[in-house]
Coordinates of C-alpha atoms (C1' of nucleotides) in Angstrom, one line a residue:
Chain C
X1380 CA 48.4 -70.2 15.8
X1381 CA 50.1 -69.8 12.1
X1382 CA 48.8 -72.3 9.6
X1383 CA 49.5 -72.1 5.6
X1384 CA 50.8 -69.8 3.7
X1385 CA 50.2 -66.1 3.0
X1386 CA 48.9 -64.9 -0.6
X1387 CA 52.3 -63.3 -1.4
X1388 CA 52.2 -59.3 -1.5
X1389 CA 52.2 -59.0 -5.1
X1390 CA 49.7 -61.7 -5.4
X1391 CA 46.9 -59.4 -3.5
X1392 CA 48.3 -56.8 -1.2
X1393 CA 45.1 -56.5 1.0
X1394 CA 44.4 -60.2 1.4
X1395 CA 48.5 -60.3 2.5
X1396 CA 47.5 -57.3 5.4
X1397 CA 44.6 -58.9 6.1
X1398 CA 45.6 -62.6 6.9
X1399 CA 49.1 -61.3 8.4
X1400 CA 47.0 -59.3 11.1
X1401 CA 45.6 -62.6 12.5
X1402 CA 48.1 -65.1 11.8
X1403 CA 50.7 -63.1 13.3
X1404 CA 48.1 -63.3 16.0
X1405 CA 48.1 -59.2 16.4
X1406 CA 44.4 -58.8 16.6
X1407 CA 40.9 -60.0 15.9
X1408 CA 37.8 -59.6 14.2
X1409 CA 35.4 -57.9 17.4
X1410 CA 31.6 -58.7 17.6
X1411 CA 31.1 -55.5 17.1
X1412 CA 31.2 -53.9 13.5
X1413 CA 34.1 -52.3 12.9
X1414 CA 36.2 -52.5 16.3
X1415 CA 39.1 -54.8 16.6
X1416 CA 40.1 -56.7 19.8
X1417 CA 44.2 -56.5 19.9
X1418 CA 45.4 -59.3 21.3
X1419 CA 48.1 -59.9 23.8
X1420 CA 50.6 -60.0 21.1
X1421 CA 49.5 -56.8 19.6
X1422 CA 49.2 -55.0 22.7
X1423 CA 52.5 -55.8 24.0
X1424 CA 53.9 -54.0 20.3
X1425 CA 51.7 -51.3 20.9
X1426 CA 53.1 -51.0 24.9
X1427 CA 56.5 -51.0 23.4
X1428 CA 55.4 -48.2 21.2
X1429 CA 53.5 -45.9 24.0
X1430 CA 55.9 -46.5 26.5
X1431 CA 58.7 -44.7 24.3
X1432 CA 56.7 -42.2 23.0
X1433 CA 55.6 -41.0 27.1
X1434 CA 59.0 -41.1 28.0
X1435 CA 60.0 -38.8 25.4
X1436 CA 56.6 -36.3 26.2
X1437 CA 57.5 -36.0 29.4
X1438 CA 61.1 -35.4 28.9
X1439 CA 59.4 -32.4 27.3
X1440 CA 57.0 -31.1 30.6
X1441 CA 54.3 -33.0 29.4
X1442 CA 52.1 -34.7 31.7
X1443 CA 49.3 -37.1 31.5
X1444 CA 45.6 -37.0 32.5
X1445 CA 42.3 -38.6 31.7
X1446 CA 38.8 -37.3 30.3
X1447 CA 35.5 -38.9 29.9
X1448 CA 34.5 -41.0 27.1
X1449 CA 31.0 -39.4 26.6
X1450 CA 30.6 -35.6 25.3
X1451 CA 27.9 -33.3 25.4
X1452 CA 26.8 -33.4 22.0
X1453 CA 26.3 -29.4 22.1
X1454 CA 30.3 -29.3 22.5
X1455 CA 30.5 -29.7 18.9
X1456 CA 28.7 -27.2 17.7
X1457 CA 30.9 -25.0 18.8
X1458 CA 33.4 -24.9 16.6
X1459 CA 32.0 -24.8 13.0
X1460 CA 34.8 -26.9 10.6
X1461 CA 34.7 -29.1 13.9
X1462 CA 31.3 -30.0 13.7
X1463 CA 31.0 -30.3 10.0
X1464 CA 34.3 -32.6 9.4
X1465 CA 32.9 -34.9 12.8
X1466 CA 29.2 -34.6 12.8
X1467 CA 29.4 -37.8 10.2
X1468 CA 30.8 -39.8 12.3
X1469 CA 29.6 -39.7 15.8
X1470 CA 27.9 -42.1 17.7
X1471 CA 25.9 -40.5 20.1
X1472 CA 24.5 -42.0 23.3
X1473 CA 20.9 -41.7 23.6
X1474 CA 19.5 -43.3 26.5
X1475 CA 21.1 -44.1 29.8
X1476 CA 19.9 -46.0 33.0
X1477 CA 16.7 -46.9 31.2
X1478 CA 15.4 -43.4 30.4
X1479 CA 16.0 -41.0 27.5
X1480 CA 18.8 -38.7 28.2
X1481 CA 17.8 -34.8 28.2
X1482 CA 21.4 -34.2 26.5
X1483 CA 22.7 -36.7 23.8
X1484 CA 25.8 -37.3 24.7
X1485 CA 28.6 -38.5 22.0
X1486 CA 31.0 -40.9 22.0
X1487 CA 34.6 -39.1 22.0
X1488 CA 36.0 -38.7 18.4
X1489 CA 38.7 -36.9 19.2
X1490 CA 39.1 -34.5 23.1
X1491 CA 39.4 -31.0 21.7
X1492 CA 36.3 -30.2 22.7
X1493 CA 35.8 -31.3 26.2
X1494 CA 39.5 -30.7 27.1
X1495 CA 38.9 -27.2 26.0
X1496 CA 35.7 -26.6 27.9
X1497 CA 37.9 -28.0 30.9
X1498 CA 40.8 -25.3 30.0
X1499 CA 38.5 -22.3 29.9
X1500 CA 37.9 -23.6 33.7
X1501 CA 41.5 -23.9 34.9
X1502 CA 43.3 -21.4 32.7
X1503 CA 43.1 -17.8 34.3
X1504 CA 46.7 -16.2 34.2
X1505 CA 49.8 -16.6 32.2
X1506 CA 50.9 -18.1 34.8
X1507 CA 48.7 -20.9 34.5
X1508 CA 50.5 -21.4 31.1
X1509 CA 51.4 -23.8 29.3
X1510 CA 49.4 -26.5 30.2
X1511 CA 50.7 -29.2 28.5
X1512 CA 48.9 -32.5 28.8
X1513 CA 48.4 -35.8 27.3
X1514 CA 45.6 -37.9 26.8
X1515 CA 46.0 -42.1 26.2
X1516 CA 42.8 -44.2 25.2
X1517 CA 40.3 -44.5 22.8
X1518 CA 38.4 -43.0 20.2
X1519 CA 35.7 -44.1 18.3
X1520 CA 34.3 -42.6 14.7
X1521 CA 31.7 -44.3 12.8
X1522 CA 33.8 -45.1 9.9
X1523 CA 32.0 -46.7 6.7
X1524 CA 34.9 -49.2 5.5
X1525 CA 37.4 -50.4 8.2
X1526 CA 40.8 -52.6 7.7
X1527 CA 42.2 -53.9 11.0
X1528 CA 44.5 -51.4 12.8
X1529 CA 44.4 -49.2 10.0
X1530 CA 41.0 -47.9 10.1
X1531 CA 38.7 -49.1 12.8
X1532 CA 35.7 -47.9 14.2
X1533 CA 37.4 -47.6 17.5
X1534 CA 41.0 -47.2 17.9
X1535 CA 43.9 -46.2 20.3
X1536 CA 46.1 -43.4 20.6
X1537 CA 47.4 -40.7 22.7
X1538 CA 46.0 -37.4 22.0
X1539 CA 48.0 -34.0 22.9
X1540 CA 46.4 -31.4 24.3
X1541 CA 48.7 -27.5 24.9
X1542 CA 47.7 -24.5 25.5
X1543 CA 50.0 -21.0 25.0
X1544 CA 50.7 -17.9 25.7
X1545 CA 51.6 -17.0 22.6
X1546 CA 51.2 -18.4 18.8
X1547 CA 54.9 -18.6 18.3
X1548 CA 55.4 -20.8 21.4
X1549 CA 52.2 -22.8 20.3
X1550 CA 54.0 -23.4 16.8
X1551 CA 57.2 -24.8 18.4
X1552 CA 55.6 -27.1 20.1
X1553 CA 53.6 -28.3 17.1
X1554 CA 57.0 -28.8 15.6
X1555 CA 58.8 -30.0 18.4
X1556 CA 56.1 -33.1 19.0
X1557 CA 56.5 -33.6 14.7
X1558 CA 60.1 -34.0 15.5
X1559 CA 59.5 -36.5 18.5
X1560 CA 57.4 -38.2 15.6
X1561 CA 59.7 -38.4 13.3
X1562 CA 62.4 -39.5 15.8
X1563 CA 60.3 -42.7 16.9
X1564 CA 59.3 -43.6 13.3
X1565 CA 63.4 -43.1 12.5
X1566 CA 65.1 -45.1 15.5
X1567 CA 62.3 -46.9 16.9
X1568 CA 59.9 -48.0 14.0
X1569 CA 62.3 -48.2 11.4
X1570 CA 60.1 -46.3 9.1
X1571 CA 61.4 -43.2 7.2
X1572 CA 59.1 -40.8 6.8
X1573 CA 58.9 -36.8 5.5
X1574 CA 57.0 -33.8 7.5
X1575 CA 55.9 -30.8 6.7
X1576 CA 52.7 -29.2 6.9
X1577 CA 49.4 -30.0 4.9
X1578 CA 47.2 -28.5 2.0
X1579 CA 44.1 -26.3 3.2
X1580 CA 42.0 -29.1 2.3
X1581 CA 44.0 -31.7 4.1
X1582 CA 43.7 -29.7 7.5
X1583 CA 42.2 -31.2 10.7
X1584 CA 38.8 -29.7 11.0
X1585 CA 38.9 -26.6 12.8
X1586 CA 43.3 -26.3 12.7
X1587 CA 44.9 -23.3 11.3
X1588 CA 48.1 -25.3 10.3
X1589 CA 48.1 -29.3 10.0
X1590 CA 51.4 -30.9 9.8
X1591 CA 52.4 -34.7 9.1
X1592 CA 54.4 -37.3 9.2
X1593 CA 53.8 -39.6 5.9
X1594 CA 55.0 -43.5 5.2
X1595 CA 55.3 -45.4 2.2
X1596 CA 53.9 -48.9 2.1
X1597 CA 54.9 -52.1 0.2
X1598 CA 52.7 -51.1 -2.1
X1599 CA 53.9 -47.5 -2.4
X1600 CA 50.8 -45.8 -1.0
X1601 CA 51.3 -43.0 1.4
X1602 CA 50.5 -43.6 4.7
X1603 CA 49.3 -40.1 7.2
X1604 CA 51.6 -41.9 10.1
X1605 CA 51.0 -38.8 12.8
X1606 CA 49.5 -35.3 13.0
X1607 CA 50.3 -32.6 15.1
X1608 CA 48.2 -29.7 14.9
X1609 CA 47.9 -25.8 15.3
X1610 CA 44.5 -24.5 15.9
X1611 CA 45.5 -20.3 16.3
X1612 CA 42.7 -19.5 18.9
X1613 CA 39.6 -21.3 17.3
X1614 CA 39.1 -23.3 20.0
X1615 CA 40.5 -21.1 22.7
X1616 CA 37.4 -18.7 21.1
X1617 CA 34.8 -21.5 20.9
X1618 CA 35.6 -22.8 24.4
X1619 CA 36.3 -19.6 26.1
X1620 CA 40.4 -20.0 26.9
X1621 CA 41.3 -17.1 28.6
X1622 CA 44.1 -15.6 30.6
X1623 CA 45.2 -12.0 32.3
X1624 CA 48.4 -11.2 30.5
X1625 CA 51.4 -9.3 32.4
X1626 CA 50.0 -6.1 31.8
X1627 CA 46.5 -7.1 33.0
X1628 CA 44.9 -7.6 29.5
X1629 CA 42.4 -10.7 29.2
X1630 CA 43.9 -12.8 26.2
X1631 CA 42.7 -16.1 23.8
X1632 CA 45.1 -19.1 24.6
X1633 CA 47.0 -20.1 21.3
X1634 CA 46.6 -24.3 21.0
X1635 CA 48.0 -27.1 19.8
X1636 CA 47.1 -31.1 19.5
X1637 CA 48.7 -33.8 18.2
X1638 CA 48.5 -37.6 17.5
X1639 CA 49.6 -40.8 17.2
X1640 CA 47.1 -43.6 16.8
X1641 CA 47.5 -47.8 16.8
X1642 CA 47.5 -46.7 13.0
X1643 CA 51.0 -46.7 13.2
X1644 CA 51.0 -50.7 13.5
X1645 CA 49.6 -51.1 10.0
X1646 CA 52.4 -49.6 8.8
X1647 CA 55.0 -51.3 10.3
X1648 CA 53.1 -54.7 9.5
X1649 CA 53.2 -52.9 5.7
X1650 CA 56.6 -51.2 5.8
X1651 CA 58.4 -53.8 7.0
X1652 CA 56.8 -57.4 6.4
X1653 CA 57.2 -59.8 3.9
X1654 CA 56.1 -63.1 1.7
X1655 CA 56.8 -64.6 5.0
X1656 CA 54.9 -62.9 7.2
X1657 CA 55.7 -59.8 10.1
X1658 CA 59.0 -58.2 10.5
X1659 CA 59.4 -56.4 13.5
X1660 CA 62.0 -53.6 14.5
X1661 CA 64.3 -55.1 16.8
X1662 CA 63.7 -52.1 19.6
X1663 CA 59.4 -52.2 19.5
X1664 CA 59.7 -56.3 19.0
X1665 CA 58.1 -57.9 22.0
X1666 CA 60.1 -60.8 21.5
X1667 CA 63.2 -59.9 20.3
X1668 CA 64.4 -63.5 20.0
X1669 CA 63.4 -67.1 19.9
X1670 CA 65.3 -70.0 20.9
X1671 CA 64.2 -73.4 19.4
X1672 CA 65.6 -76.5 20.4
X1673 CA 66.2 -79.5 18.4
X1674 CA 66.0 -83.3 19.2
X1675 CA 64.7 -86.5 18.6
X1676 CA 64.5 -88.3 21.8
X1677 CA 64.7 -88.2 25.2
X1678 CA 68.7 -88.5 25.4
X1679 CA 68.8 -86.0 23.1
X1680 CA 66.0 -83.6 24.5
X1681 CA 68.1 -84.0 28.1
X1682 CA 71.4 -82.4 26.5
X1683 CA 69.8 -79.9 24.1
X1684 CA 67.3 -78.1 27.1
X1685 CA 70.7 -78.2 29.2
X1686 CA 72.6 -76.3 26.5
X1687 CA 69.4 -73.6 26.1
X1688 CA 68.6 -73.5 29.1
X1689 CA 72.2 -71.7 29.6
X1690 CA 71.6 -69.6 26.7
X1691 CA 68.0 -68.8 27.1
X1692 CA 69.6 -67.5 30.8
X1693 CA 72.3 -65.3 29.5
X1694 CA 70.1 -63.6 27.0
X1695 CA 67.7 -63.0 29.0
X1696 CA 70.7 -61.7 31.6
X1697 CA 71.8 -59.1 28.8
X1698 CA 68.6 -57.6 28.5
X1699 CA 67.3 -59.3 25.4
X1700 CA 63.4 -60.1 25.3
X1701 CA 63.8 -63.7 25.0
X1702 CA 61.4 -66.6 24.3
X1703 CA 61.5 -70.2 24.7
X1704 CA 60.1 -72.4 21.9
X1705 CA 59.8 -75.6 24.3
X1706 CA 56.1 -76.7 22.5
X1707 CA 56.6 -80.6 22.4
X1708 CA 53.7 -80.8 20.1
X1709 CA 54.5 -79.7 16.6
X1710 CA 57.6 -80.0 14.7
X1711 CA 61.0 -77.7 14.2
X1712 CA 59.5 -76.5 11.2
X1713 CA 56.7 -75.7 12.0
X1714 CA 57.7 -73.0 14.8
X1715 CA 60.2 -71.6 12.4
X1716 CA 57.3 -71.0 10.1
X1717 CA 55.7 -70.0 12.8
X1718 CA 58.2 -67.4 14.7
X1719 CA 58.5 -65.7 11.3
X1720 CA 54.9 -64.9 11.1
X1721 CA 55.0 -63.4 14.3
X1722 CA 58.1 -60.7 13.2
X1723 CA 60.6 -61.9 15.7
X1724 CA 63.6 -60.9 14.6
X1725 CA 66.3 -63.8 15.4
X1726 CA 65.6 -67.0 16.4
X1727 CA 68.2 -69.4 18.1
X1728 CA 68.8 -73.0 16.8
X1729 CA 69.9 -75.5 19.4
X1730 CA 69.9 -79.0 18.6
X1731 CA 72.5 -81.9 18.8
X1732 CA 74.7 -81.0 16.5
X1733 CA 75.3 -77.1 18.5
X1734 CA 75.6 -79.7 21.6
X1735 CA 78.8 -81.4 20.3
X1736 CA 80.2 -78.5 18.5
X1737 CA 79.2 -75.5 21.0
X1738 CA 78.0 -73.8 18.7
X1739 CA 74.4 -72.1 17.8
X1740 CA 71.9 -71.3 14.6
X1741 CA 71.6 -68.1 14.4
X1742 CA 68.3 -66.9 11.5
X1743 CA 67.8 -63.1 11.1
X1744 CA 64.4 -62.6 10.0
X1745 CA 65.2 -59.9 7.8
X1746 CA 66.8 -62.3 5.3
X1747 CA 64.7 -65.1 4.8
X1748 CA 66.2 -68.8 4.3
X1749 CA 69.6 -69.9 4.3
X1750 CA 70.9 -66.6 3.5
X1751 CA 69.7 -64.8 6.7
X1752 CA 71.4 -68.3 8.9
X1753 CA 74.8 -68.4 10.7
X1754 CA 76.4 -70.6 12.8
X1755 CA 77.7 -69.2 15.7
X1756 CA 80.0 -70.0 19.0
X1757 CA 77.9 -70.6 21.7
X1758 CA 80.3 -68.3 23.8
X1759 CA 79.9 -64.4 23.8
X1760 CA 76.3 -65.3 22.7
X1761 CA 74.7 -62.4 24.1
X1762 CA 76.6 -60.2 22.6
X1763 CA 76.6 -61.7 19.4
X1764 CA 72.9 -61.5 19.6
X1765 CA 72.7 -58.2 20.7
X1766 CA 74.7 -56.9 18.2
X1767 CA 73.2 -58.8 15.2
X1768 CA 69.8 -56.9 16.9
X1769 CA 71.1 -53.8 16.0
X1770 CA 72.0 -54.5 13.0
X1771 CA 68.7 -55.6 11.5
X1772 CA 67.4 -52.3 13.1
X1773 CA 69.9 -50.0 11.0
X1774 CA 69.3 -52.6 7.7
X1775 CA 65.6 -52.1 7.8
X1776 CA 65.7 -48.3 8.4
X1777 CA 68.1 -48.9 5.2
X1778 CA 66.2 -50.6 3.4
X1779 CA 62.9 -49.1 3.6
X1780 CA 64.7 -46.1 2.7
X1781 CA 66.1 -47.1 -0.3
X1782 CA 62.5 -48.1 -1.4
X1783 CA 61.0 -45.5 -0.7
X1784 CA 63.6 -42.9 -2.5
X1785 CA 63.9 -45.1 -5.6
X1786 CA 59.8 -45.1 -6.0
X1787 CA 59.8 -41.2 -5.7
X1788 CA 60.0 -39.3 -9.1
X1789 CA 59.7 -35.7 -10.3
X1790 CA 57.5 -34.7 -12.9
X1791 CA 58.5 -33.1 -16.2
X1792 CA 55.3 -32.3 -16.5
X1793 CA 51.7 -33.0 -15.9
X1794 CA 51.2 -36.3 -18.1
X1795 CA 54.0 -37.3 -16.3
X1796 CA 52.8 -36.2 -12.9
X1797 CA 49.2 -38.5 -13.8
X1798 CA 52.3 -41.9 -14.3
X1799 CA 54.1 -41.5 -11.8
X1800 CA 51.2 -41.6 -9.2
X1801 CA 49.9 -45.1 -10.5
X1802 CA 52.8 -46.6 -8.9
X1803 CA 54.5 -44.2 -6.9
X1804 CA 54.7 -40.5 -5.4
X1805 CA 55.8 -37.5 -7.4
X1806 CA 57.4 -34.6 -5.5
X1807 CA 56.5 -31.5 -7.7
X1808 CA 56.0 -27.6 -7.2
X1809 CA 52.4 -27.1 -6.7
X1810 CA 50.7 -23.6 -6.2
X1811 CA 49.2 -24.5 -3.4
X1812 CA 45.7 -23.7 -4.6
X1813 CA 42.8 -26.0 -4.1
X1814 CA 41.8 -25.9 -7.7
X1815 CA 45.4 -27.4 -8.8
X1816 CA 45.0 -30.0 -6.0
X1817 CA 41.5 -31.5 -7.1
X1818 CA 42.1 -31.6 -10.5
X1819 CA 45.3 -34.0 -9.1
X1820 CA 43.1 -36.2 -7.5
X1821 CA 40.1 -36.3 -9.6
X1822 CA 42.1 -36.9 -12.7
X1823 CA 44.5 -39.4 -10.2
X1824 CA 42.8 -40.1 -7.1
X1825 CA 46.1 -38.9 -5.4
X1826 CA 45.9 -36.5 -3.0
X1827 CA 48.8 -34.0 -1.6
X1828 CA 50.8 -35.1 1.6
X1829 CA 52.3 -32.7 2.7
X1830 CA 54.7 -29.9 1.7
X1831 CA 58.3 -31.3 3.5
X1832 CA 60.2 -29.1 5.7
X1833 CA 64.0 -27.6 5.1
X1834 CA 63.1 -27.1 1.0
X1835 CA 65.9 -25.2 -0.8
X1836 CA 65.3 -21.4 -1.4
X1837 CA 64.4 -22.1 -4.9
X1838 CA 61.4 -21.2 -7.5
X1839 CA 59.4 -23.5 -9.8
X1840 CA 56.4 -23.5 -11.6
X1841 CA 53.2 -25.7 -10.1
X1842 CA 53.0 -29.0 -11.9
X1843 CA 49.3 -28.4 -12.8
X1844 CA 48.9 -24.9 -13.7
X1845 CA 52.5 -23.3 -14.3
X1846 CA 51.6 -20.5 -12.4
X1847 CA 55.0 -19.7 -10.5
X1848 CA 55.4 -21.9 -6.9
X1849 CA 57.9 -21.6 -4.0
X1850 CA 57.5 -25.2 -2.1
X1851 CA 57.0 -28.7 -3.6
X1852 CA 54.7 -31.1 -2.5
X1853 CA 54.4 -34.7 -2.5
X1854 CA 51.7 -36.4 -4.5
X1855 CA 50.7 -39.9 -3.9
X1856 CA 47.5 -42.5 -3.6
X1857 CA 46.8 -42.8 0.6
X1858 CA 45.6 -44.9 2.6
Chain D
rC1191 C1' 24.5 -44.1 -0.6
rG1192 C1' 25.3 -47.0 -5.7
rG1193 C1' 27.0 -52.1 -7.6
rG1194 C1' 28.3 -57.3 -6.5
rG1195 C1' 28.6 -61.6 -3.2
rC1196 C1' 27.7 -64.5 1.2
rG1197 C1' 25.3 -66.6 5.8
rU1198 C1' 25.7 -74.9 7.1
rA1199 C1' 31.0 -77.6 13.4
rG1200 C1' 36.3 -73.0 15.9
rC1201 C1' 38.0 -71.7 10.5
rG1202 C1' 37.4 -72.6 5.1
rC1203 C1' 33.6 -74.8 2.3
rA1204 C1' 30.3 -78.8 -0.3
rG1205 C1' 25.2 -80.1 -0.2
rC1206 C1' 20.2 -76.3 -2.3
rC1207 C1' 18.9 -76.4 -9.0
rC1208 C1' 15.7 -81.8 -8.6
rG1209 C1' 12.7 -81.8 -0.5
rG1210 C1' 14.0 -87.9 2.3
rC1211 C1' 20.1 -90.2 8.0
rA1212 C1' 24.0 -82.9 8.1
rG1213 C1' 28.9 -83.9 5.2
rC1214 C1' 34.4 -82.7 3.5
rG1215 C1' 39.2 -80.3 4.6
rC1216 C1' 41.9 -77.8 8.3
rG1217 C1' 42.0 -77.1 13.5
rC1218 C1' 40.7 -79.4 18.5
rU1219 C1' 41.1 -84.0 22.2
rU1220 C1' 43.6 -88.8 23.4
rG1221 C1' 47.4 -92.5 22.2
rC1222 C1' 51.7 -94.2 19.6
rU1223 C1' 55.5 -93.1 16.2
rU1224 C1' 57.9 -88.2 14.9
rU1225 C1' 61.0 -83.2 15.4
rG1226 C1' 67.8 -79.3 11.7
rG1227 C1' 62.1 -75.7 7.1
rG1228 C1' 54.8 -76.1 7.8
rA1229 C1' 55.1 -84.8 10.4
rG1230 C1' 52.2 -89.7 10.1
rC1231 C1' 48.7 -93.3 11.7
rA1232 C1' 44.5 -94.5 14.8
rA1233 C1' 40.4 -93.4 17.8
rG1234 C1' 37.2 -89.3 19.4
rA1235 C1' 34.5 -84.5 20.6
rA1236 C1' 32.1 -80.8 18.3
rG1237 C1' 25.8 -78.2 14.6
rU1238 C1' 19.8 -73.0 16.6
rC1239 C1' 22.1 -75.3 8.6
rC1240 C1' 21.4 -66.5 10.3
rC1241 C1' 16.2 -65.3 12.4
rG1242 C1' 10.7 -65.5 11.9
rG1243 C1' 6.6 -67.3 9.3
rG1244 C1' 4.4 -70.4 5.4
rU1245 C1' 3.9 -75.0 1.9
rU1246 C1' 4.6 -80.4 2.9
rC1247 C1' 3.9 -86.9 5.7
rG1248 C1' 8.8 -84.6 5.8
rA1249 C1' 12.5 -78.3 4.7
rA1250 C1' 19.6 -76.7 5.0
rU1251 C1' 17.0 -77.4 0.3
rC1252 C1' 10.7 -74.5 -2.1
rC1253 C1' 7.8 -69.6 -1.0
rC1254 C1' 7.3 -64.8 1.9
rG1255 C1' 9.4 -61.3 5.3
rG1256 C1' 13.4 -59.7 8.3
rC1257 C1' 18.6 -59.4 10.1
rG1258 C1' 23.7 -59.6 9.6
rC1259 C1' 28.5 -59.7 7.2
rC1260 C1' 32.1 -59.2 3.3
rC1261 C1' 34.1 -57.1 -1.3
rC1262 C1' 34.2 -52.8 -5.1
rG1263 C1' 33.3 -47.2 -5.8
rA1264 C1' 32.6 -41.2 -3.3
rC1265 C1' 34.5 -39.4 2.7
rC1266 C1' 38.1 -40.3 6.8
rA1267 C1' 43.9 -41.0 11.4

RNA sequence: CGGGGCGUAGCGCAGCCCGGCAGCGCGCUUGCUUUGGGAGCAAGAAGUCCCGGGUUCGAAUCCCGGCGCCCCGACCA
């Protein structure tokens, strides 16, 4: 339950994050060091999430599947930037059933590996291609500092797994699924965001290309939102994916994967939440509204529940995820205090006053206070509500847009460049060497997102070194 | 791995220096009064004082050893 006040966000950012994740009653501290349990509020956000994002997939052809937990240890090996970028943080299994296990086995950090052993199996023919499947569940990497939902140990996602015929099919779908990415984070999440592929040194261990989505925060740190990559055939090579062409040649698979992880929670919780507490998209919220009645005794309690009982039936009629606040045991302020933590975005006022007047209290929670209350008829409710739903989705997009855009700068140059990072992202030509892009973040500690998409067909000089520079890049502190 | 802090009721903490009935606030339970922006009063329940050993008539407190957690820096979705 939500008790006291938030530090406010300027007040100490992390300390906000931190205290919002439980009192908003999202998740919890596990036993276990580094995990997080999400709680039944949390999950049903996350289900909300997922449940969009497998419609869409399988819109696509994609299907989904499920492969074990545990991994040979030896699978890693096989893929040399594989094992040196996971190696670090595996936990490996050791014993089982008592005895010492002949093989160690590792906890999954990620499926390339085993999903590719199992490909070299099934994949034989081009007409076994594509195979297109996805993977929901768990991960777990031995991280060394965690931060609920945004880094923990063990975490959730759905992981993409494709393999192709041919490396310019494989590269469509790696855009096609950063497209579905961007889509959700657009309409669904609210949450502007830019793509484009990374730097070398950014890169998924063992991908030829990675590409991104990227979020700013509150705090105007950049947040890697999804990935999706393209791995050539490194792993079709190190696993053994093989098919007989048309013309009877024996060929590497091209592949892809992709990802989405509970990740994508923290920034919501950061993109969109305030002094107050959550703010949740109208279309992920899993209570979209709240109604609260209002009395003092039992006469009046009698007349109020009559009137929202009505409403709380026609909401829930027009489709509208609907809540009743009917706790007898604290007070009308408290749940308004309360219903804001949680992110819900309108909450429904009934008390005796509505009764005699037919009308209703309307609060959006994307304008705190008096500002963000109306009074409304009590007929054509639904609809009222329904539309005042969309409208808070289409203000937040707005909004975190405008943010976002107005705490993005170009350069003039490099002193500039160092500046504009400390509170901010700069958007610069860079020469895409690694050289230019350490001496950014050692000088900084901001690192290069990614290079966005659909660029104009211009020429620049890189920020760093002036040698001369096709593509700009966005700079920024990440999470 | 380097630096700092902490471990006492569900949560946040005081008590430790200077050994002597285990406390405070919030939360929880019950009752009454309350409810349009975080209610009040009353009565209750709740403890392996992180673990192990030592000193002592007596240890949350002193000594030795261990474990765990958090925060800040280099790596990561």
């Amino acid at each position: 339950m939500a008790e006291e006040k938030l530090p406010t966000r300027a007040e100490d950012f992390a300390e906000w994050y931190n205290q919002l994740v439980i009192k908003a009653d999202l998740a919890d501290y596990a036993p276990v060091r580094g995990c997080m349990v999400v709680k039944p509020y949390g999950w049903a956000l996350w289900e909300n999430i997922t449940s969009w994002l497998d419609a869409e997939f399988k819109k696509t052809g994609h299907v989904n599947a499920a492969f074990p937990t545990l991994i040979p240890l030896s699978f890693f090996e096989k893929e040399k930037e594989h094992v040196e970028g996971f190696s670090p943080q595996l936990a490996v299994v050791t014993h089982g059933g008592g005895e010492e296990l002949e093989e160690k086995l590792a906890v999954r950090p990620t499926s390339e590996t085993i999903i590719g052993y199992m490909y070299s199996k099934w994949i034989k023919s081009w007409r076994d291609l594509p195979v297109l499947i996805v993977q929901w569940g768990s991960v777990l990497r031995w991280e060394i500092r965690t931060k609920l939902f945004l880094r923990t140990a063990e975490f959730y996602w759905h992981e993409g797994h494709t393999a192709h015929a041919s490396a310019d099919e494989a590269m469509e779908e790696m855009y096609r699924i950063l497209d579905t990415y961007e889509e959700f984070c657009l309409n669904e999440a609210a949450i502007p965001v830019f793509k484009g592929p990374k730097s070398e040194s950014e890169k998924f261990p063992g991908a030829q290309i990675t590409t991104s989505i990227e979020a700013m925060m509150w705090d105007k740190r950049a947040l890697q939102s999804g990935t999706s990559h393209y791995f050539g055939q490194n792993f079709a090579k190190a696993f053994d994916i093989k098919y007989l062409d048309r013309n009877n040649a024996l060929q590497y698979c091209e592949t892809t994967s992709w990802a989405i992880s509970s990740r994508i929670i923290g920034a919501i919780i950061m993109v969109h939440g305030d002094d107050q507490g959550l703010v949740l998209p109208p279309r992920l919220a899993p209570i979209q509204a709240v109604i609260v009645p209002i009395y003092r005794n039992e006469a009046e309690k009698a007349k109020v529940m009559e009137v929202a009982d009505r409403v709380f039936q026609e909401l829930k009629d027009a489709g509208i995820r609907l809540k009743m606040d009917d706790r007898d045991n604290v007070s009308s302020g408290f749940k308004f205090n309360d219903w804001e933590m949680r992110g819900v975005p309108v909450r429904v006022e009934i008390g005796p006053k509505d009764v005699e007047k037919g009308s209703v209290a309307l609060a959006r929670r994307d304008r705190p206070g008096r500002e963000g209350k109306s009074f409304v008829s009590q007929d054509g409710l639904a609809a009222t509500v329904n539309s005042l739903l969309a409208e808070i989705q289409t203000s937040l997009l707005q909004r975190a847009t405008e943010y976002r855009d107005a705490n993005i700068h170009e350069p003039k140059d490099y002193e500039d460049l160092k500046r504009i990072v400390q509170d901010g992202w700069a958007f610069a030509y860079w020469c895409e060497s690694t050289e230019c892009e350490t001496k950014v973040k050692e000088d900084t500690k901001a690192t290069t997102r990614n290079i966005p998409v659909n660029q104009p067909d211009q020429e620049g000089m890189c920020i760093v070194c002036g040698r001369p520079s096709k593509r700009k890049v966005y700079f920024a502190r990440a999470y």
